[in-house]
Short mmCIF file of C-alpha atoms in Angstrom, two decimals:
data_model
loop_
_atom_site.label_atom_id
_atom_site.label_comp_id
_atom_site.label_asym_id
_atom_site.label_seq_id
_atom_site.Cartn_x
_atom_site.Cartn_y
_atom_site.Cartn_z
CA MET A 1 92.34 118.36 120.84
CA LEU A 2 90.39 121.60 121.32
CA ASN A 3 89.84 123.00 124.77
CA ASN A 4 86.51 124.51 125.83
CA THR A 5 87.48 127.98 124.61
CA GLY A 6 89.15 126.92 121.36
CA ILE A 7 87.92 128.20 118.00
CA PRO A 8 88.26 125.48 115.36
CA ILE A 9 89.10 126.38 111.78
CA TYR A 10 87.73 124.03 109.13
CA LEU A 11 89.64 124.52 105.88
CA ILE A 12 87.78 123.35 102.76
CA ALA A 13 90.17 123.33 99.79
CA GLY A 14 89.93 122.40 96.13
CA PHE A 15 89.77 123.80 92.63
CA LEU A 16 87.12 126.16 91.27
CA GLU A 17 83.79 124.44 90.57
CA GLY A 18 84.99 121.33 92.38
CA GLY A 19 82.10 121.27 94.83
CA LYS A 20 83.44 123.18 97.87
CA THR A 21 80.40 125.44 98.25
CA GLU A 22 78.03 122.50 97.87
CA PHE A 23 79.98 120.58 100.53
CA ILE A 24 79.95 123.53 102.95
CA ASN A 25 76.24 124.22 102.42
CA PHE A 26 75.42 120.59 103.13
CA THR A 27 77.69 120.38 106.19
CA MET A 28 76.40 123.55 107.82
CA GLN A 29 72.81 122.24 107.69
CA GLN A 30 73.59 118.96 109.42
CA GLU A 31 72.37 118.55 112.99
CA TYR A 32 75.88 117.97 114.36
CA PHE A 33 77.00 121.30 112.89
CA ASN A 34 73.83 123.41 113.05
CA ASP A 35 73.86 123.81 116.82
CA GLY A 36 73.14 127.52 117.17
CA GLU A 37 76.75 128.63 117.51
CA LYS A 38 78.03 131.52 115.44
CA THR A 39 80.07 130.55 112.38
CA LEU A 40 82.42 132.79 110.43
CA LEU A 41 82.60 131.75 106.77
CA ILE A 42 85.61 133.13 104.89
CA VAL A 43 85.25 132.70 101.12
CA CYS A 44 88.48 132.96 99.11
CA GLU A 45 86.99 132.49 95.63
CA GLU A 46 83.53 132.75 94.09
CA GLY A 47 82.19 129.96 91.90
CA GLU A 48 78.88 129.42 90.13
CA GLU A 49 77.12 128.22 93.27
CA GLU A 50 76.43 130.98 95.76
CA TYR A 51 75.47 131.08 99.41
CA ASP A 52 71.89 132.00 100.28
CA PRO A 53 71.95 135.00 102.68
CA ALA A 54 68.68 133.88 104.29
CA LEU A 55 70.10 130.40 104.95
CA LEU A 56 73.32 131.85 106.36
CA ALA A 57 71.31 134.02 108.74
CA LYS A 58 69.26 131.02 109.81
CA LEU A 59 72.47 129.09 110.49
CA HIS A 60 73.97 131.98 112.52
CA THR A 61 76.69 132.38 109.90
CA VAL A 62 78.37 135.58 108.76
CA MET A 63 80.26 135.53 105.45
CA VAL A 64 83.38 137.50 104.61
CA THR A 65 85.06 137.51 101.19
CA LEU A 66 88.85 137.51 100.93
CA GLU A 67 90.17 138.77 97.61
CA SER A 68 93.86 137.86 97.65
CA GLU A 69 96.24 135.31 99.13
CA SER A 70 98.39 138.05 100.66
CA ALA A 71 95.36 139.28 102.66
CA LEU A 72 95.18 136.03 104.65
CA THR A 73 97.28 137.12 107.61
CA THR A 74 97.40 136.82 111.36
CA GLU A 75 96.18 140.41 111.63
CA PHE A 76 93.19 139.66 109.40
CA LEU A 77 92.13 136.73 111.57
CA LYS A 78 92.60 138.81 114.73
CA GLU A 79 90.32 141.45 113.25
CA MET A 80 87.69 138.83 112.33
CA LYS A 81 87.84 137.35 115.82
CA LYS A 82 87.37 140.74 117.46
CA LYS A 83 84.62 141.86 115.08
CA TYR A 84 82.46 138.73 114.91
CA ARG A 85 83.44 136.64 117.94
CA PRO A 86 82.79 133.34 116.14
CA GLN A 87 82.63 129.95 117.84
CA ARG A 88 84.10 128.35 114.70
CA VAL A 89 85.53 129.34 111.33
CA ILE A 90 85.07 127.77 107.91
CA ILE A 91 87.47 128.82 105.16
CA GLU A 92 86.52 128.05 101.56
CA TYR A 93 90.09 128.06 100.27
CA ASN A 94 91.24 129.03 96.80
CA GLY A 95 92.73 125.96 95.09
CA MET A 96 95.35 128.07 93.34
CA TRP A 97 96.73 129.39 96.62
CA ARG A 98 99.58 127.62 98.38
CA MET A 99 98.49 125.47 101.30
CA SER A 100 101.48 126.70 103.29
CA THR A 101 99.92 130.18 103.35
CA ILE A 102 97.42 128.88 105.91
CA THR A 103 99.25 125.87 107.39
CA ASP A 104 102.34 127.95 108.24
CA LEU A 105 100.35 130.98 109.41
CA LYS A 106 100.69 131.99 113.05
CA LEU A 107 97.10 131.76 114.23
CA PRO A 108 95.67 134.19 116.80
CA SER A 109 95.37 132.89 120.34
CA GLY A 110 92.48 130.46 120.67
CA PHE A 111 92.33 129.56 116.98
CA GLU A 112 93.24 126.04 115.85
CA LEU A 113 93.45 124.62 112.34
CA TYR A 114 91.22 121.71 113.27
CA GLN A 115 90.54 119.92 109.98
CA ILE A 116 91.58 120.21 106.33
CA VAL A 117 89.20 118.76 103.75
CA THR A 118 90.13 118.73 100.07
CA ILE A 119 87.30 118.39 97.54
CA PHE A 120 87.75 117.12 93.97
CA ASP A 121 85.29 116.78 91.12
CA ALA A 122 86.07 113.20 90.05
CA SER A 123 85.10 113.97 86.45
CA THR A 124 87.88 116.59 86.10
CA PHE A 125 90.47 115.16 88.51
CA GLN A 126 92.52 113.43 85.80
CA LEU A 127 92.77 116.68 83.84
CA TYR A 128 94.20 118.48 86.85
CA LEU A 129 96.46 115.55 87.69
CA ASP A 130 97.91 115.54 84.16
CA ASN A 131 98.37 119.31 83.83
CA MET A 132 98.67 120.74 87.36
CA LYS A 133 100.09 117.84 89.33
CA SER A 134 102.14 119.95 91.74
CA LEU A 135 98.99 121.88 92.74
CA VAL A 136 97.08 118.63 93.24
CA ILE A 137 99.85 117.27 95.44
CA ASP A 138 99.91 120.49 97.46
CA LEU A 139 96.16 120.24 98.10
CA VAL A 140 96.36 116.56 99.02
CA SER A 141 99.51 116.25 101.08
CA VAL A 142 98.23 118.00 104.23
CA ALA A 143 94.54 117.02 104.01
CA ASP A 144 92.82 115.08 106.79
CA MET A 145 90.07 114.07 104.36
CA ILE A 146 89.97 113.92 100.56
CA VAL A 147 86.49 113.80 99.01
CA PHE A 148 85.80 112.89 95.38
CA ASN A 149 82.30 113.93 94.36
CA ARG A 150 80.38 113.38 91.10
CA CYS A 151 81.81 109.88 90.79
CA THR A 152 80.66 107.41 88.13
CA THR A 153 81.50 103.77 87.54
CA GLU A 154 83.31 104.70 84.32
CA LEU A 155 85.99 106.65 86.17
CA PRO A 156 89.24 104.96 87.38
CA LEU A 157 88.50 105.53 91.05
CA SER A 158 91.03 102.97 92.29
CA MET A 159 93.76 104.79 90.34
CA PHE A 160 92.65 108.09 91.87
CA LYS A 161 92.92 106.56 95.33
CA ARG A 162 96.44 105.23 94.67
CA SER A 163 97.52 108.67 93.41
CA ILE A 164 96.34 110.17 96.70
CA ARG A 165 97.90 107.44 98.84
CA ALA A 166 101.26 108.00 97.15
CA VAL A 167 101.56 111.38 98.90
CA ASN A 168 99.17 111.11 101.85
CA ARG A 169 99.10 107.90 103.88
CA GLN A 170 96.90 109.17 106.72
CA GLY A 171 94.00 111.11 105.20
CA ASP A 172 90.59 109.49 104.67
CA VAL A 173 89.69 109.11 100.98
CA ILE A 174 85.95 109.24 100.27
CA PHE A 175 84.10 108.76 96.97
CA GLU A 176 80.57 110.04 96.43
CA ASP A 177 78.12 109.74 93.57
CA GLU A 178 74.77 111.49 93.19
CA ASN A 179 73.26 109.16 95.80
CA GLY A 180 75.94 109.67 98.44
CA GLU A 181 79.07 107.89 99.59
CA LEU A 182 80.39 104.90 97.67
CA GLU A 183 81.44 102.55 100.45
CA ASP A 184 82.57 99.75 98.16
CA PHE A 185 83.83 99.76 94.62
CA GLU A 186 85.91 97.24 92.77
CA GLU A 187 89.59 98.10 92.75
CA GLU A 188 91.27 96.94 89.56
CA LEU A 189 94.80 95.58 89.97
CA PRO A 190 97.14 94.61 87.13
CA TYR A 191 98.05 91.29 88.79
CA ASP A 192 96.29 88.36 90.45
CA THR A 193 96.42 88.53 94.24
CA GLU A 194 95.03 84.99 94.48
CA ALA A 195 97.79 83.39 92.40
CA PRO A 196 100.25 81.01 94.19
CA VAL A 197 102.94 83.55 93.34
CA ILE A 198 101.82 87.15 92.78
CA GLU A 199 103.73 88.40 89.74
CA ILE A 200 104.44 92.12 90.08
CA GLY A 201 105.26 93.50 86.62
CA GLU A 202 108.08 96.01 86.08
CA ASP A 203 105.60 98.86 85.70
CA ASP A 204 103.39 97.78 88.61
CA PHE A 205 105.76 98.12 91.56
CA GLY A 206 104.27 101.47 92.64
CA ILE A 207 100.72 100.11 92.48
CA TRP A 208 101.72 97.08 94.56
CA TYR A 209 103.57 99.24 97.09
CA VAL A 210 100.55 101.47 97.78
CA ASP A 211 98.03 98.62 97.75
CA ALA A 212 100.08 96.48 100.14
CA LEU A 213 100.09 99.33 102.65
CA ASP A 214 96.37 100.01 102.21
CA HIS A 215 95.20 96.38 102.11
CA PRO A 216 97.57 94.17 104.13
CA GLU A 217 94.96 91.40 104.17
CA ARG A 218 95.47 90.89 100.43
CA TYR A 219 99.17 90.14 100.79
CA ASP A 220 99.86 88.87 104.31
CA ASN A 221 101.61 85.48 104.07
CA LYS A 222 101.46 85.59 100.25
CA VAL A 223 104.44 84.96 97.95
CA VAL A 224 105.39 87.79 95.60
CA HIS A 225 107.86 87.99 92.71
CA PHE A 226 109.22 91.31 91.48
CA LYS A 227 112.22 93.22 90.14
CA ALA A 228 113.91 95.84 92.30
CA ARG A 229 117.13 97.67 93.04
CA ILE A 230 118.87 96.90 96.32
CA LEU A 231 119.58 99.51 98.96
CA ARG A 232 121.93 98.52 101.78
CA THR A 233 122.93 100.54 104.82
CA PRO A 234 124.40 99.70 108.25
CA ALA A 235 121.19 101.02 109.77
CA PHE A 236 119.26 97.99 108.51
CA PRO A 237 119.15 94.81 110.63
CA LYS A 238 121.75 92.15 109.93
CA GLY A 239 120.79 89.86 107.07
CA SER A 240 118.47 92.38 105.42
CA PHE A 241 118.33 94.97 102.67
CA LEU A 242 115.71 97.22 101.09
CA PRO A 243 114.63 96.21 97.58
CA GLY A 244 112.80 99.06 95.91
CA ARG A 245 112.27 101.40 92.99
CA ASN A 246 112.48 105.11 92.32
CA ALA A 247 108.94 106.49 92.22
CA MET A 248 107.66 109.78 90.88
CA THR A 249 105.41 111.23 93.57
CA CYS A 250 104.88 114.70 92.11
CA CYS A 251 107.04 115.66 89.17
CA ALA A 252 110.40 114.84 87.63
CA ASP A 253 112.15 116.72 90.44
CA ASP A 254 110.27 114.86 93.18
CA VAL A 255 111.48 111.25 93.14
CA ALA A 256 111.51 108.95 96.17
CA PHE A 257 112.95 105.46 96.68
CA ILE A 258 110.19 103.15 97.92
CA GLY A 259 110.27 99.55 99.08
CA PHE A 260 109.87 97.12 101.97
CA LEU A 261 112.56 95.65 104.23
CA CYS A 262 113.63 92.18 103.10
CA TYR A 263 115.42 89.47 105.08
CA TYR A 264 117.58 87.00 103.17
CA GLU A 265 120.22 84.59 104.44
CA HIS A 266 122.65 85.68 101.72
CA ALA A 267 121.87 89.39 101.93
CA ALA A 268 125.56 90.23 102.37
CA ASP A 269 126.31 88.86 98.89
CA PHE A 270 124.49 91.74 97.21
CA LYS A 271 125.58 95.34 96.75
CA SER A 272 123.64 98.58 96.86
CA ARG A 273 122.16 99.67 93.50
CA GLN A 274 122.29 96.10 92.18
CA TRP A 275 119.23 95.01 90.21
CA VAL A 276 117.69 91.72 91.29
CA THR A 277 114.54 89.66 90.97
CA ILE A 278 113.11 88.52 94.29
CA THR A 279 110.74 85.76 95.31
CA ALA A 280 109.63 86.38 98.87
CA ARG A 281 106.84 85.81 101.33
CA LEU A 282 105.28 88.98 102.66
CA ARG A 283 104.29 89.20 106.30
CA TRP A 284 102.57 92.10 108.00
CA GLN A 285 104.30 92.61 111.36
CA TYR A 286 106.00 95.07 113.64
CA CYS A 287 109.33 96.20 112.22
CA GLU A 288 111.85 98.22 114.20
CA ALA A 289 113.12 99.85 110.99
CA TYR A 290 109.61 101.23 110.39
CA ARG A 291 108.94 101.83 114.10
CA ASP A 292 105.51 100.50 113.27
CA GLU A 293 103.73 97.55 111.72
CA GLY A 294 104.14 97.07 108.01
CA PRO A 295 105.05 94.69 105.18
CA VAL A 296 108.26 92.71 105.77
CA LEU A 297 109.63 90.39 103.09
CA TYR A 298 111.33 87.02 103.70
CA ALA A 299 113.11 86.04 100.52
CA ALA A 300 113.38 82.47 99.29
CA ALA A 301 115.39 83.47 96.20
CA VAL A 302 117.26 86.57 95.08
CA GLU A 303 118.85 86.57 91.62
CA ASP A 304 120.91 89.07 89.68
CA SER A 305 118.84 90.84 87.00
CA GLN A 306 118.99 93.37 84.19
CA PRO A 307 117.55 96.85 84.88
CA PRO A 308 113.94 97.44 83.83
CA LYS A 309 113.13 99.31 80.63
CA GLU A 310 111.94 102.30 82.68
CA ASP A 311 113.73 103.30 85.88
CA LEU A 312 110.84 105.28 87.39
CA VAL A 313 107.58 103.73 88.53
CA TYR A 314 104.25 105.48 88.99
CA PHE A 315 101.18 104.89 91.12
CA ASN A 316 98.65 104.59 88.31
#
């Protein structure tokens, strides 16, 4: 939390022409933001949309352009603080710069990195995800809010959301079309959540994993059937193991084992790395292994199985 003398820094990140300037222009004119206090706007890249000097003056905002990533230093911010004495700072961040340049920076006394918002143009997001995935992940992983603008019903918005949730569990994900925020849109799933037994296909484990964490109401007290590899460790409670899959969260060098704790009366009969098919009831409850609430499986049947055709699972 900020104290009365704190200077909040609002970091607005995203790729060129993604809508950062439009977002900042809109935000600065809102009543909750346009309160007469002096704002320092640091622009780290220039896109097609420009800031209107007359509007900036009206909003008590001074703009400074930063040309290079190496120029974003503690000394630079100290100089800006001394020269302009702002009550808050907005940084329009260059999407090609590393997020650690600002998140790891030692801020001058009184400054606080208060909020990180990442903006994506929904119409070009898939292109960046396919070709610059590590940069996308870097922009997403530390964001407090992820905003997709220029959304249309033809775009796979639910897949975009799962891709974000795979690397950022806490940030708010917001979708906007030309009329404003899309509060509800149909999320397409490759399985039937209303079936007596929800059949999770070999390729769909990652989708199920993310959706179960995001929407516990869809799965609480439901029976699921899936293929997984067993992980056992003395740290798990007696009579339990972790059935899961290797998931690609960023690139081929960034693979994580994901899954939910499972209780089974014959858990000791199975070895780590063994492939099994599991039929289990999922319950959303507090789990000491998670140190939080989350999905916990109670297996009715666990059977030896052949490995899947593809070892890795994805979130789309």
